[in-house]
GROMACS .gro file of C-alpha atoms in nm:
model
  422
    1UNK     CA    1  -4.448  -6.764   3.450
    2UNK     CA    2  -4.088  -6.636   3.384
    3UNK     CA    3  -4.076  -6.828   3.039
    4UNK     CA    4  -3.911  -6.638   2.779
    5UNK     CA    5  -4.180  -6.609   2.508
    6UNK     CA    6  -4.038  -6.305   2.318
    7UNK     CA    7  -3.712  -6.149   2.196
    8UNK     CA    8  -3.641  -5.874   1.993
    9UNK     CA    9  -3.368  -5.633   1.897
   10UNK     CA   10  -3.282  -5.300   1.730
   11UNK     CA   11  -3.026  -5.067   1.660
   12UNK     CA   12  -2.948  -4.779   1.863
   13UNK     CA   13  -2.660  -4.545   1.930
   14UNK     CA   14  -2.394  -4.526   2.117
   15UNK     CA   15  -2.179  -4.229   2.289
   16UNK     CA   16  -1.938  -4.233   1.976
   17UNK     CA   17  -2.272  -4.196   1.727
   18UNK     CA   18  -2.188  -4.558   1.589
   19UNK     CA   19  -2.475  -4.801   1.601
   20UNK     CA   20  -2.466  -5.068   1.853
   21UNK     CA   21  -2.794  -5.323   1.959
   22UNK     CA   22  -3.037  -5.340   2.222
   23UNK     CA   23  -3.279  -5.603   2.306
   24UNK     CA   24  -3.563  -5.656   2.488
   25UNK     CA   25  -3.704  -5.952   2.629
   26UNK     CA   26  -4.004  -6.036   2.757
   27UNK     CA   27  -4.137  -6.323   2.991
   28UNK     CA   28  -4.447  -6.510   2.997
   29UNK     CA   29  -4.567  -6.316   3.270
   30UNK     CA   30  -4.525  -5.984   3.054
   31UNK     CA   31  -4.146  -5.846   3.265
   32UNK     CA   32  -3.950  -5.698   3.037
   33UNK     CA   33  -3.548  -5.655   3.043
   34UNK     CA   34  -3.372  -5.432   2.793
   35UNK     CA   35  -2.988  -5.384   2.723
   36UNK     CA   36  -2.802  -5.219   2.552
   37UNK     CA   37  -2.429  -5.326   2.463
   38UNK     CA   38  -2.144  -5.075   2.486
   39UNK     CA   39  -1.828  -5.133   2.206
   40UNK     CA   40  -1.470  -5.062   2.263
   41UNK     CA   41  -1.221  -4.911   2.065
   42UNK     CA   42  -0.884  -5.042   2.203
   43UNK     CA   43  -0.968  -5.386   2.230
   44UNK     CA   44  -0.762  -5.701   2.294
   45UNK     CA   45  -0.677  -5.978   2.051
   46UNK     CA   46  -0.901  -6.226   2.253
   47UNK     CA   47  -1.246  -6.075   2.257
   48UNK     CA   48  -1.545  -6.193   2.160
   49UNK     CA   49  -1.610  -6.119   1.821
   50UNK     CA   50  -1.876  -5.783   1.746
   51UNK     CA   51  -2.077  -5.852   1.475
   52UNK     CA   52  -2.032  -5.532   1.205
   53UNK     CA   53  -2.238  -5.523   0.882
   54UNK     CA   54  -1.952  -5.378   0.713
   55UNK     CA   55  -2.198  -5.245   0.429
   56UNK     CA   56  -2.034  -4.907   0.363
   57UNK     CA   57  -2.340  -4.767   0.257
   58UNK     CA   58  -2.467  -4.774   0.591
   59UNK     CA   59  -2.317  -4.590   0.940
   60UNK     CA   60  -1.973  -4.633   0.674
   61UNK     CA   61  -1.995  -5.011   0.765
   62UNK     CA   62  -2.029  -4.983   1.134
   63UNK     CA   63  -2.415  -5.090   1.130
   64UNK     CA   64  -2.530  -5.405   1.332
   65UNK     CA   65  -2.860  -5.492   1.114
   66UNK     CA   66  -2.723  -5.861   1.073
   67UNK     CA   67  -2.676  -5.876   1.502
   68UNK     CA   68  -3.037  -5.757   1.511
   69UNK     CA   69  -3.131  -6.038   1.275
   70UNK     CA   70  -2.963  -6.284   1.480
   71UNK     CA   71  -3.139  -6.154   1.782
   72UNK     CA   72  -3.480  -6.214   1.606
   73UNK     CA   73  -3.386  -6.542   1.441
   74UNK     CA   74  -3.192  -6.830   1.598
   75UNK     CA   75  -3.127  -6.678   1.945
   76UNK     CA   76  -3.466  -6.617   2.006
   77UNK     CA   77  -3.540  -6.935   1.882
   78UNK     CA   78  -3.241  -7.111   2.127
   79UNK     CA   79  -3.383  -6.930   2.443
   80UNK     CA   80  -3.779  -6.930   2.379
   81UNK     CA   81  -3.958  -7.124   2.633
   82UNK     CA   82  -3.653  -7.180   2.870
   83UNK     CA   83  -3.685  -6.996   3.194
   84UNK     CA   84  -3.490  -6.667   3.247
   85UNK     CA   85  -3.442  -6.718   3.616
   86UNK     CA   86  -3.181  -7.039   3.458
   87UNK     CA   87  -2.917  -6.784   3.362
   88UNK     CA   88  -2.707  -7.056   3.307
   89UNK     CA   89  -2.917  -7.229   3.088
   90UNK     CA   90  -2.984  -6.936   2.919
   91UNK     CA   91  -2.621  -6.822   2.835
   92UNK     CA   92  -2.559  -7.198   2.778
   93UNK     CA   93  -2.797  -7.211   2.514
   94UNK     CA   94  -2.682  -6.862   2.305
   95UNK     CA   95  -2.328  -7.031   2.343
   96UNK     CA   96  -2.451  -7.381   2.133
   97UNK     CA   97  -2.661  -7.185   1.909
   98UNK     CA   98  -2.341  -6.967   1.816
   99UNK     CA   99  -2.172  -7.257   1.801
  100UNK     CA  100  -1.819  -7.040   1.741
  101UNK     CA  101  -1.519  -7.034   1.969
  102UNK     CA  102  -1.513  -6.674   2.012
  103UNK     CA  103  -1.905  -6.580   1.928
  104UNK     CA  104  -1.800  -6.440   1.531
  105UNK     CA  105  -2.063  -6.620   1.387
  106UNK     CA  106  -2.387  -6.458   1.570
  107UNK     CA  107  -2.191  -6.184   1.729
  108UNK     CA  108  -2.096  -6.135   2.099
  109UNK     CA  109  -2.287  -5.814   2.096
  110UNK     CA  110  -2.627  -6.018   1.960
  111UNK     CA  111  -2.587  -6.254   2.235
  112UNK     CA  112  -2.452  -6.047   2.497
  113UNK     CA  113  -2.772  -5.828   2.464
  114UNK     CA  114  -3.003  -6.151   2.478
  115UNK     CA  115  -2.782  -6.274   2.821
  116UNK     CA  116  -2.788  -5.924   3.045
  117UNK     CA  117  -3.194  -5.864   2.929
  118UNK     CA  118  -3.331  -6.187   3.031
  119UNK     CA  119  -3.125  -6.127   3.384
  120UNK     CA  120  -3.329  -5.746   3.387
  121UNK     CA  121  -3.621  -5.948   3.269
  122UNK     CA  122  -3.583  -6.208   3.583
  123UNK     CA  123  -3.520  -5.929   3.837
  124UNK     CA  124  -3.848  -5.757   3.675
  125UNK     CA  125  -4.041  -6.119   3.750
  126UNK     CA  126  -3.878  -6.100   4.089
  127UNK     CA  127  -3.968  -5.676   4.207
  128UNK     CA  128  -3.628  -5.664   4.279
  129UNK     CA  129  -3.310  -5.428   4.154
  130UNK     CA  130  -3.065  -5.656   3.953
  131UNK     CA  131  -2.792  -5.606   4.227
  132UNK     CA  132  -3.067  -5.748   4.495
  133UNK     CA  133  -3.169  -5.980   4.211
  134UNK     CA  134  -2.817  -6.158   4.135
  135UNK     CA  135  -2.667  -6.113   4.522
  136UNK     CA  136  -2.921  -6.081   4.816
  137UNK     CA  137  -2.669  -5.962   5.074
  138UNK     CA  138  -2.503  -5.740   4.846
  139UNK     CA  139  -2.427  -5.418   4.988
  140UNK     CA  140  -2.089  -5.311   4.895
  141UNK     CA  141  -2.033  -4.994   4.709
  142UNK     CA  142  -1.734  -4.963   4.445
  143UNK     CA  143  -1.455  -4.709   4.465
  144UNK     CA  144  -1.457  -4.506   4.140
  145UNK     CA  145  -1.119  -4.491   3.920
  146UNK     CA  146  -1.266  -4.169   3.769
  147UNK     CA  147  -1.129  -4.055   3.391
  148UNK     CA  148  -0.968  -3.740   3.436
  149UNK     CA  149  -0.762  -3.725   3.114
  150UNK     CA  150  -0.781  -3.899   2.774
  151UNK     CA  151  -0.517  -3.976   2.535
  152UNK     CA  152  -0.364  -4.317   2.341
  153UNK     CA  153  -0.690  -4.424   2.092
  154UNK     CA  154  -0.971  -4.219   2.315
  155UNK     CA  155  -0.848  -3.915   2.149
  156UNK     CA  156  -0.688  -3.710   1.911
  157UNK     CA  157  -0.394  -3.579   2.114
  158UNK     CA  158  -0.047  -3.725   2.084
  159UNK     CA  159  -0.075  -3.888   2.458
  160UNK     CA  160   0.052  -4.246   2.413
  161UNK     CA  161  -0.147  -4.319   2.754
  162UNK     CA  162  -0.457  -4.382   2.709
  163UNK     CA  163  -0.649  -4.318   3.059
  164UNK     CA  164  -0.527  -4.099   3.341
  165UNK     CA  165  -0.754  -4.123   3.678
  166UNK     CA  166  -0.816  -4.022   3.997
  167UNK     CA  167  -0.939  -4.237   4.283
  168UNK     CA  168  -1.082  -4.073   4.584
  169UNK     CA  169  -0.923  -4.286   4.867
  170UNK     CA  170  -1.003  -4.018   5.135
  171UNK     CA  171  -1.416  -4.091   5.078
  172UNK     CA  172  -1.630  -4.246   5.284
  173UNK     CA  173  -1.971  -4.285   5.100
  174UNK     CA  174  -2.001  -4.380   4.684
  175UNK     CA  175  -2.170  -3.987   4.710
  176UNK     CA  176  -1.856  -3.879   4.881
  177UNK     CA  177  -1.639  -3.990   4.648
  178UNK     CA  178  -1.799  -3.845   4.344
  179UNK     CA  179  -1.784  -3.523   4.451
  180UNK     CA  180  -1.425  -3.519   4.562
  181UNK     CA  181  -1.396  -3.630   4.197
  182UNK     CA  182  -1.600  -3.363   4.047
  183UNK     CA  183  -1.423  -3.074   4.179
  184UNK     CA  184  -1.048  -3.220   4.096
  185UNK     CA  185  -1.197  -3.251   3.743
  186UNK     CA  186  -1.322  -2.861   3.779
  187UNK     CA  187  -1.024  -2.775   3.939
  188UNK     CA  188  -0.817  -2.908   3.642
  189UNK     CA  189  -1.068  -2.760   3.338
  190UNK     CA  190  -0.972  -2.433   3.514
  191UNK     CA  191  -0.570  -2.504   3.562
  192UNK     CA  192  -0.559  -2.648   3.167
  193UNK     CA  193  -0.725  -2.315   3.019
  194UNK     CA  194  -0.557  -2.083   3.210
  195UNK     CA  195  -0.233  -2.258   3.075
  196UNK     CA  196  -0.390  -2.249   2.723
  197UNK     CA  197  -0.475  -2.556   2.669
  198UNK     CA  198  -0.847  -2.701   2.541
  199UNK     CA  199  -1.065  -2.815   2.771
  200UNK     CA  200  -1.207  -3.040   2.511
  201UNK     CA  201  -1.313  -3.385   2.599
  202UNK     CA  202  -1.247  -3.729   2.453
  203UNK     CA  203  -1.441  -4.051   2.458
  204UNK     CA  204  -1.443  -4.115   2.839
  205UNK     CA  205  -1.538  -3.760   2.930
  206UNK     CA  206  -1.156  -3.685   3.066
  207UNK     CA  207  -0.994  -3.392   2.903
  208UNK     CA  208  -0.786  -3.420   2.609
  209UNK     CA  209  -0.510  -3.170   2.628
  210UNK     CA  210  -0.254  -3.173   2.347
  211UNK     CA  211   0.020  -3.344   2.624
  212UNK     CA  212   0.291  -3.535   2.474
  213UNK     CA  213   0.452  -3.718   2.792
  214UNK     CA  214   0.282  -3.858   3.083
  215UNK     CA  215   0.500  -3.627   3.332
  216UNK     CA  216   0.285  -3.352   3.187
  217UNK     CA  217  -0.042  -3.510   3.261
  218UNK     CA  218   0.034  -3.630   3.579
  219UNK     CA  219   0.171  -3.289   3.679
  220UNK     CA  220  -0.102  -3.099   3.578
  221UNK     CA  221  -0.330  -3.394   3.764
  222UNK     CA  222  -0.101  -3.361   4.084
  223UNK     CA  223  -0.149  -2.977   4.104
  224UNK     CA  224  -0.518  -3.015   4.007
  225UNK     CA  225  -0.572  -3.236   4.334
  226UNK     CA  226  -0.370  -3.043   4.567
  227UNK     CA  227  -0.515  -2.679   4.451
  228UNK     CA  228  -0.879  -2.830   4.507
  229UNK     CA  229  -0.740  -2.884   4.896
  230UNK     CA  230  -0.659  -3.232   4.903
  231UNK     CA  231  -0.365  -3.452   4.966
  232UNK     CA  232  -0.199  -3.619   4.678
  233UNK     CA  233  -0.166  -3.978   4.772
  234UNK     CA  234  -0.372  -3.920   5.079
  235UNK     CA  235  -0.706  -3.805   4.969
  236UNK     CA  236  -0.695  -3.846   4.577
  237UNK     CA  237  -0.472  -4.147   4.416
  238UNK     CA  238  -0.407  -4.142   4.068
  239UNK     CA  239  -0.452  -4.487   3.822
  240UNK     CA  240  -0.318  -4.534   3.515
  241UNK     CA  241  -0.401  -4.725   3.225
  242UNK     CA  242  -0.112  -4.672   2.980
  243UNK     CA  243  -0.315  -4.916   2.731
  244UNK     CA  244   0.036  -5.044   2.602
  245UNK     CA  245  -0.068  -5.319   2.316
  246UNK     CA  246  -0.150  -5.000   2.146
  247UNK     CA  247   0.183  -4.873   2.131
  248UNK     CA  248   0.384  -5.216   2.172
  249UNK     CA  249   0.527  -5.264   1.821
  250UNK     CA  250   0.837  -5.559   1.708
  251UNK     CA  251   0.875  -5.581   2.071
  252UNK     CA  252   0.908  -5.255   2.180
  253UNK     CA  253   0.702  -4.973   2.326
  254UNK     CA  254   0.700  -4.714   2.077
  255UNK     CA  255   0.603  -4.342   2.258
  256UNK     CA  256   0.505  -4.161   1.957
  257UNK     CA  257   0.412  -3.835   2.183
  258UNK     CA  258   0.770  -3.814   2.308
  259UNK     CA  259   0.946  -3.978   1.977
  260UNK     CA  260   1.082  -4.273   2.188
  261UNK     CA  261   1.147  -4.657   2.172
  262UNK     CA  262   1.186  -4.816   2.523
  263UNK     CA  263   1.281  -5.201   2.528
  264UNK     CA  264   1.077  -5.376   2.778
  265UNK     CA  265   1.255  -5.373   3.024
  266UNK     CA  266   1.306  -4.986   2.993
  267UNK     CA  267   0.943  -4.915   2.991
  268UNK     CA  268   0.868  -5.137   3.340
  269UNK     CA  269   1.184  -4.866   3.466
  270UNK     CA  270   1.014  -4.610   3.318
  271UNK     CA  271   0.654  -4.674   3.520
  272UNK     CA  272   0.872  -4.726   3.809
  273UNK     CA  273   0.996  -4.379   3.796
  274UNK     CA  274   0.661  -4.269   3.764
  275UNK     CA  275   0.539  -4.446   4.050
  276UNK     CA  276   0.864  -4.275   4.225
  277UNK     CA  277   0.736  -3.961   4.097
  278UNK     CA  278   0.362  -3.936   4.139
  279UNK     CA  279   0.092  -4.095   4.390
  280UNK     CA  280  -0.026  -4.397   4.177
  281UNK     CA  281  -0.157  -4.661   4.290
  282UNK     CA  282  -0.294  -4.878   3.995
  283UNK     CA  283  -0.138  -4.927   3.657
  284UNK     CA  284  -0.368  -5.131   3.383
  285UNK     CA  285  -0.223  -5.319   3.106
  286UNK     CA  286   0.126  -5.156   3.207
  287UNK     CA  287   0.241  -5.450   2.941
  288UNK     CA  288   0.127  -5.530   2.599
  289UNK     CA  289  -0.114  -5.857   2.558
  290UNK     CA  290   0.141  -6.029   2.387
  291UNK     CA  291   0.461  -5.935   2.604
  292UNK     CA  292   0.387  -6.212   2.893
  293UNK     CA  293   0.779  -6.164   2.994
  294UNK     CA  294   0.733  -5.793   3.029
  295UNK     CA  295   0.385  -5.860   3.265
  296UNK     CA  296   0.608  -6.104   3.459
  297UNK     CA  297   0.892  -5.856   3.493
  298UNK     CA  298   0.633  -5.604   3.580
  299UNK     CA  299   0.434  -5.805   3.835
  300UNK     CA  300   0.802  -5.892   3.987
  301UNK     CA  301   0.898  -5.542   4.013
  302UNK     CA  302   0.598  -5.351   4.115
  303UNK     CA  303   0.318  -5.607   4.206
  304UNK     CA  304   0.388  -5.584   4.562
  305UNK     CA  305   0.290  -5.239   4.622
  306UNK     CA  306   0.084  -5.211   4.308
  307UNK     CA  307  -0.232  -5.294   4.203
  308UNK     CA  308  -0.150  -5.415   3.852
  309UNK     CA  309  -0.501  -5.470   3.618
  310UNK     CA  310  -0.457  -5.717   3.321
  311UNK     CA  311  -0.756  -5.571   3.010
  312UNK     CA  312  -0.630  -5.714   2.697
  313UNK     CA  313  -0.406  -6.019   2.824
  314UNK     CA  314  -0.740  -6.165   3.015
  315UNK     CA  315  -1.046  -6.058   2.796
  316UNK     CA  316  -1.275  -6.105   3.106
  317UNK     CA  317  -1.190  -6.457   3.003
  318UNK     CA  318  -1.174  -6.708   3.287
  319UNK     CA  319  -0.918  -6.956   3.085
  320UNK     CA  320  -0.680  -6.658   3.005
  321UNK     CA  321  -0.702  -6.560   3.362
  322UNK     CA  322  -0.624  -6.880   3.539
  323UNK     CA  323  -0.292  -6.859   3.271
  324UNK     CA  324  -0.208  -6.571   3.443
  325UNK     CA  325  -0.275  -6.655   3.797
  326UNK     CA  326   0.002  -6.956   3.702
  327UNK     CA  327   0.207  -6.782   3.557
  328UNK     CA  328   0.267  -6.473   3.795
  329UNK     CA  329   0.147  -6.190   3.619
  330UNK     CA  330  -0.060  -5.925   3.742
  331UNK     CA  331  -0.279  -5.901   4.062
  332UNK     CA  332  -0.642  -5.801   3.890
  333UNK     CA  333  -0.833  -5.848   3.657
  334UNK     CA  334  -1.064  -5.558   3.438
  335UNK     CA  335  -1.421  -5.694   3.408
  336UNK     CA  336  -1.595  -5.606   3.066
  337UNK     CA  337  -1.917  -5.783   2.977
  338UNK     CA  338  -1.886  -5.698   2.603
  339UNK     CA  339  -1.502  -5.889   2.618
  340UNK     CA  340  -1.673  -6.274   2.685
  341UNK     CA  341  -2.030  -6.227   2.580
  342UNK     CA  342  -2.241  -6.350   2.859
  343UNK     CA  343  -2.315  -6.272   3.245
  344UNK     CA  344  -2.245  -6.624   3.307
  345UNK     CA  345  -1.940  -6.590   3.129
  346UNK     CA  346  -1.839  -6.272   3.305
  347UNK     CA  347  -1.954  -6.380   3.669
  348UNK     CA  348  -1.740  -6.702   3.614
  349UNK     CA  349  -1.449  -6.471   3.592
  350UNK     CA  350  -1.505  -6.256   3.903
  351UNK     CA  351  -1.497  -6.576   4.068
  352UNK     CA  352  -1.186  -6.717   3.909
  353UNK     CA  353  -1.016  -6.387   4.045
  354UNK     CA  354  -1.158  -6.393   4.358
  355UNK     CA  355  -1.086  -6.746   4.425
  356UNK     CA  356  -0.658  -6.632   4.356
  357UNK     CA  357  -0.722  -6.318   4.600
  358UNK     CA  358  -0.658  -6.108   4.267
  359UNK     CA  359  -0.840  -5.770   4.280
  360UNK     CA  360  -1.154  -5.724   4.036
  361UNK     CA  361  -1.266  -5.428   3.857
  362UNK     CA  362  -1.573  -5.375   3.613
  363UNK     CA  363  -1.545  -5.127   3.378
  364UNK     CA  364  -1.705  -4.965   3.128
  365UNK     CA  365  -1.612  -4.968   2.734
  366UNK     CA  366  -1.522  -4.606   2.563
  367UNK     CA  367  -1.842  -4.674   2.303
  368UNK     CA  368  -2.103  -4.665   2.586
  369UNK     CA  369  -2.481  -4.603   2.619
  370UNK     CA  370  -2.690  -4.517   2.913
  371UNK     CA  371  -2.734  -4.840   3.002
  372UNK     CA  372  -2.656  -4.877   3.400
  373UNK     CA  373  -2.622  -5.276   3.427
  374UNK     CA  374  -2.225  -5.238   3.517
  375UNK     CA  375  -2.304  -5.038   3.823
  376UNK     CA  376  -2.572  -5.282   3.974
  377UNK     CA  377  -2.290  -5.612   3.856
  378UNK     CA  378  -2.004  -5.384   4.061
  379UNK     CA  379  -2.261  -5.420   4.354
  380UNK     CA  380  -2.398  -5.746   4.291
  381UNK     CA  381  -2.054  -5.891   4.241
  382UNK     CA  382  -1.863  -5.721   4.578
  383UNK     CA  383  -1.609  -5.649   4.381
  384UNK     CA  384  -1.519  -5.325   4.541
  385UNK     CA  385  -1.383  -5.073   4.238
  386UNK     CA  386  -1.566  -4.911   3.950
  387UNK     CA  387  -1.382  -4.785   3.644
  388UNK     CA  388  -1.659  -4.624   3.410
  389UNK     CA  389  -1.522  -4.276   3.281
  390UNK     CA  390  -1.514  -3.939   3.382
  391UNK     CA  391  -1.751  -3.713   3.594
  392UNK     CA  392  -1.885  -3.518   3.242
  393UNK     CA  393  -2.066  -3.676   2.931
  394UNK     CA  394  -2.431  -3.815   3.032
  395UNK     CA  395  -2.311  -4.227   2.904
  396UNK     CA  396  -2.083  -4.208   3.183
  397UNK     CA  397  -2.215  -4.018   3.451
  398UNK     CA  398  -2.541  -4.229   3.426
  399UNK     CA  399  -2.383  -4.514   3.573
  400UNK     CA  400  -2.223  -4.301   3.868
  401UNK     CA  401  -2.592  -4.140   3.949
  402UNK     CA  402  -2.724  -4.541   3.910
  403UNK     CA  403  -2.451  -4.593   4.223
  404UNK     CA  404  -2.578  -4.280   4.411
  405UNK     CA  405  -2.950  -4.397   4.428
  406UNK     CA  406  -2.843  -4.762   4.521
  407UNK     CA  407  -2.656  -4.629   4.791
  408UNK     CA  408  -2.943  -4.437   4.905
  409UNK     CA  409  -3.151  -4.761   4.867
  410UNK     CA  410  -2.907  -4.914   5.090
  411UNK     CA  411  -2.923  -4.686   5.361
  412UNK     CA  412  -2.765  -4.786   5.645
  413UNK     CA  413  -2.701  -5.144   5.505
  414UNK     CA  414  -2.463  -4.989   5.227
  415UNK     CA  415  -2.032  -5.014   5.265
  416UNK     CA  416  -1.798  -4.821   5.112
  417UNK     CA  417  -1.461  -4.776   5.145
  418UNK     CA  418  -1.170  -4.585   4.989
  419UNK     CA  419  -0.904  -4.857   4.934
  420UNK     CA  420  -0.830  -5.062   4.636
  421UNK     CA  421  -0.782  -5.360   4.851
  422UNK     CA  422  -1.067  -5.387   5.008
   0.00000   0.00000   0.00000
């Protein structure tokens, strides 16, 4: 009865107005799953291939007709008849019908849409949520890294970093924590206009001030905490993700904001002295993707007392990961379903890094939808942090509400706690 026996796909929008796909598939005993695939903008060398049209006459080349086609045609025809409760099988079977090392020639977004709705599908067969579906005991709530200001390639300010957040460590419920969040962000709309600056957003819903160093934004986020009537450090940590393969160019970091080069070795002293500085306590992709002597020199310096998140130099991709559990870099790993392609895929990593005692957190891409599915894998998965935008813009906040109302349906049963480690 939980046969897949129909597939089917179409494009949609995302929170950037490009198209992106959803599908919908449907079991022999009439569930239905639907997903919807989000789309990043700075994105690692590694990834699993998108699939674009690149037909300029339509959404200026961005459209995803050929995906959808894909969807109807030989992925459909790879998982029809197998049963969705096999995710493995499943995933295993988009894989061989793709037949590419990195998904290009059907698209990771055609078959990571097919993967994630036959799991909703499943948990539809089963009348359960897909956290209860894909973990019975699961119970843990994720700390939010919440997007508090946007620079680097999710928006037009001349911020080289591209995500400045805020986690609330003091919380003790998901609920809790989102509204410490929310009124730091209010606190800091109010502090940026009264200093005349725009309270403009950018991709991630985090305010995209026209700063030019990241002493500026992480004063203006330090005040911001303490005027709201919390302790910097104590209550409210701040994370960074400097994004620095965007700015890592002939083997240097290149700040255009502040019109400097730093060497490698002068950028890990430079997020040193901002860890001196300022109440951080997570720094993603502090090193390019391709500058595996800077991550070690990083990880060497700072890894200690640092939660230090590899994005681009692990792609969510098991293999890359395990390289960088050998080779001493880092000490977590970013979880994007979009980066590998399938849930398989993706829950193969969060065991890889749990397996090393490195840190996981899922995240969200800056093209999103109001899809929810990374908020029930957070919970499903354990893995104890969130990282999906800012407390404004509905593609983001959707996914914090979806965390609210499975902590409710927790009750009693539901854990939280304020601490990266955990």
């Amino acid at each position: 009865m939980t046969a897949i026996e129909a597939v089917r796909a179409r494009q949609i929008l995302d929170s950037r107005g490009n198209p992106t796909i959803e599908v919908d598939v449907r079991l022999a005993n009439d569930a239905l799953g639907r997903a919807a695939v989000p789309s990043g903008a700075s994105t690692g060398d590694a990834e699993a291939v998108e699939l674009r049209d690149g037909d300029p006459r339509r959404f200026h080349g961005k459209g995803v007709a050929t995906a959808v086609a894909n969807v109807a045609g030989p992925l459909a025809d790879a998982v029809r008849g197998l049963d969705a409760e096999d995710q493995a099988a499943v995933d295993a079977a988009l894989i061989a019908a793709d037949g590419s090392a990195d998904k290009r020639r059907l698209g990771a977004n055609a078959i990571l849409g097919v993967s994630l709705a036959t799991a909703k599908a499943a948990a539809a067969a089963a009348g359960k949520p897909l956290y209860r579906y894909l973990n019975d005991d699961a119970a843990r709530l994720p700390l939010p890294m919440i997007n508090i200001v946007n620079g680097g390639a999710h928006a037009d300010n001349p911020l080289d970093f591209q995500e400045f957040m805020i986690a609330p460590i003091r919380a003790t419920t998901f609920f809790d924590a989102v509204r410490l969040g929310s009124e730091v962000f209010h606190t800091l709309k109010k502090s940026l206009a009264k200093a005349g600056h725009n309270t403009n957003v950018g991709d991630e819903g985090g305010f995209a001030p026209a700063f030019t160093t990241a002493d500026e934004a992480l004063r203006f986020i330090t005040d911001a905490i303490a005027a709201t009537g919390y302790a910097p450090g104590t209550d409210v940590a701040i994370c960074l993700d400097p994004a620095a393969s965007e700015f890592y160019r002939d083997g240097a970091y290149a700040y255009a904001g502040e019109g400097v080069v730093r060497r490698p070795a002068e950028h890990v002293d430079y997020l040193a002295g901002l860890l001196q500085r300022y109440p951080i306590v997570s720094i993603e992709d502090g090193m390019a993707q391709d500058d595996l002597d800077g991550w070690r020199a990083l990880t060497d310096r700072l890894g200690a007392s640092t939660q230090l998140v590899g994005d681009d130099v692990f792609c969510t991709d098991a293999a890359r990961l395990a390289k960088g559990i050998d080779g001493g870099y880092a000490n977590a790993v970013l979880v994007k379903v979009n980066q590998v392609g399938t849930l398989t895929e993706t829950l193969s990593t969060v065991d890889t890094a749990r397996r090393a005692g490195y840190r996981v957190v899922m995240s969200h891409r800056s093209g999103e939808t109001e899809d929810t599915t990374i908020a029930d894998l957070a919970v499903a998965t354990g893995c104890g942090q969130i990282k999906t935008g800012s407390v404004s813009r509905s593609d983001r906040t959707a996914k914090y509400n979806r965390l609210i109302r499975i902590e409710e349906e927790l009750s009693g049963q539901s854990q939280f706690r304020g601490d990266l480690a955990w």
